[in-house]
Amino acid sequence: MLKIELIVISIIIIYLLFVLYSYYILTKHLQNKNKELKLIINRFKENYKKSLNPLINNKN
């Protein structure tokens, strides 16, 4: 009986470790995606400002 309980407990521990590791990988992946998205948004803002700059200069 004790052997079965040990096996069940070890399976539960392995499952929890797997879940925690999956969560860690997922959060790392999302952080990387977030950084990429911020870079893209910043690039877009810069390009938008550059595209507006000649218009502003032409008005003056």
Short mmCIF file of C-alpha atoms in Angstrom, two decimals:
data_model
loop_
_atom_site.label_atom_id
_atom_site.label_comp_id
_atom_site.label_asym_id
_atom_site.label_seq_id
_atom_site.Cartn_x
_atom_site.Cartn_y
_atom_site.Cartn_z
CA MET A 1 0.00 0.00 0.00
CA LEU A 2 2.80 2.40 0.85
CA LYS A 3 4.45 1.76 -2.51
CA ILE A 4 1.27 2.72 -4.40
CA GLU A 5 0.96 5.93 -2.38
CA LEU A 6 4.55 6.83 -3.16
CA ILE A 7 3.97 6.25 -6.86
CA VAL A 8 0.83 8.41 -6.83
CA ILE A 9 2.58 11.20 -4.93
CA SER A 10 5.56 11.10 -7.28
CA ILE A 11 3.24 11.28 -10.32
CA ILE A 12 1.48 14.29 -8.80
CA ILE A 13 4.81 16.01 -8.12
CA ILE A 14 6.03 15.34 -11.66
CA TYR A 15 2.77 16.71 -13.04
CA LEU A 16 3.08 19.88 -10.94
CA LEU A 17 6.65 20.38 -12.06
CA PHE A 18 5.57 20.00 -15.66
CA VAL A 19 2.79 22.55 -15.19
CA LEU A 20 5.15 25.05 -13.56
CA TYR A 21 7.74 24.59 -16.29
CA SER A 22 5.08 25.07 -18.98
CA TYR A 23 3.92 28.25 -17.28
CA TYR A 24 7.50 29.51 -17.13
CA ILE A 25 8.08 28.81 -20.82
CA LEU A 26 4.80 30.46 -21.77
CA THR A 27 5.52 33.62 -19.79
CA LYS A 28 9.00 33.87 -21.30
CA HIS A 29 7.53 33.50 -24.76
CA LEU A 30 4.92 36.18 -24.07
CA GLN A 31 7.55 38.55 -22.70
CA ASN A 32 9.57 38.15 -25.88
CA LYS A 33 6.50 38.75 -28.01
CA ASN A 34 5.70 41.83 -25.95
CA LYS A 35 9.20 43.23 -26.54
CA GLU A 36 8.87 42.60 -30.26
CA LEU A 37 5.49 44.30 -30.33
CA LYS A 38 6.87 47.36 -28.52
CA LEU A 39 9.71 47.58 -31.04
CA ILE A 40 7.28 47.38 -33.94
CA ILE A 41 5.04 50.06 -32.41
CA ASN A 42 8.01 52.36 -31.81
CA ARG A 43 9.19 51.87 -35.39
CA PHE A 44 5.73 52.67 -36.66
CA LYS A 45 5.58 55.84 -34.54
CA GLU A 46 8.96 56.99 -35.84
CA ASN A 47 7.97 56.34 -39.44
CA TYR A 48 4.68 58.13 -38.92
CA LYS A 49 6.44 61.17 -37.47
CA LYS A 50 8.90 61.15 -40.36
CA SER A 51 6.07 60.98 -42.85
CA LEU A 52 4.33 63.92 -41.17
CA ASN A 53 7.47 66.00 -41.04
CA PRO A 54 7.47 67.08 -44.73
CA LEU A 55 3.80 68.01 -44.45
CA ILE A 56 4.49 70.21 -41.47
CA ASN A 57 7.50 71.78 -43.20
CA ASN A 58 5.47 72.52 -46.34
CA LYS A 59 2.82 74.41 -44.40
CA ASN A 60 5.39 76.88 -43.06
#
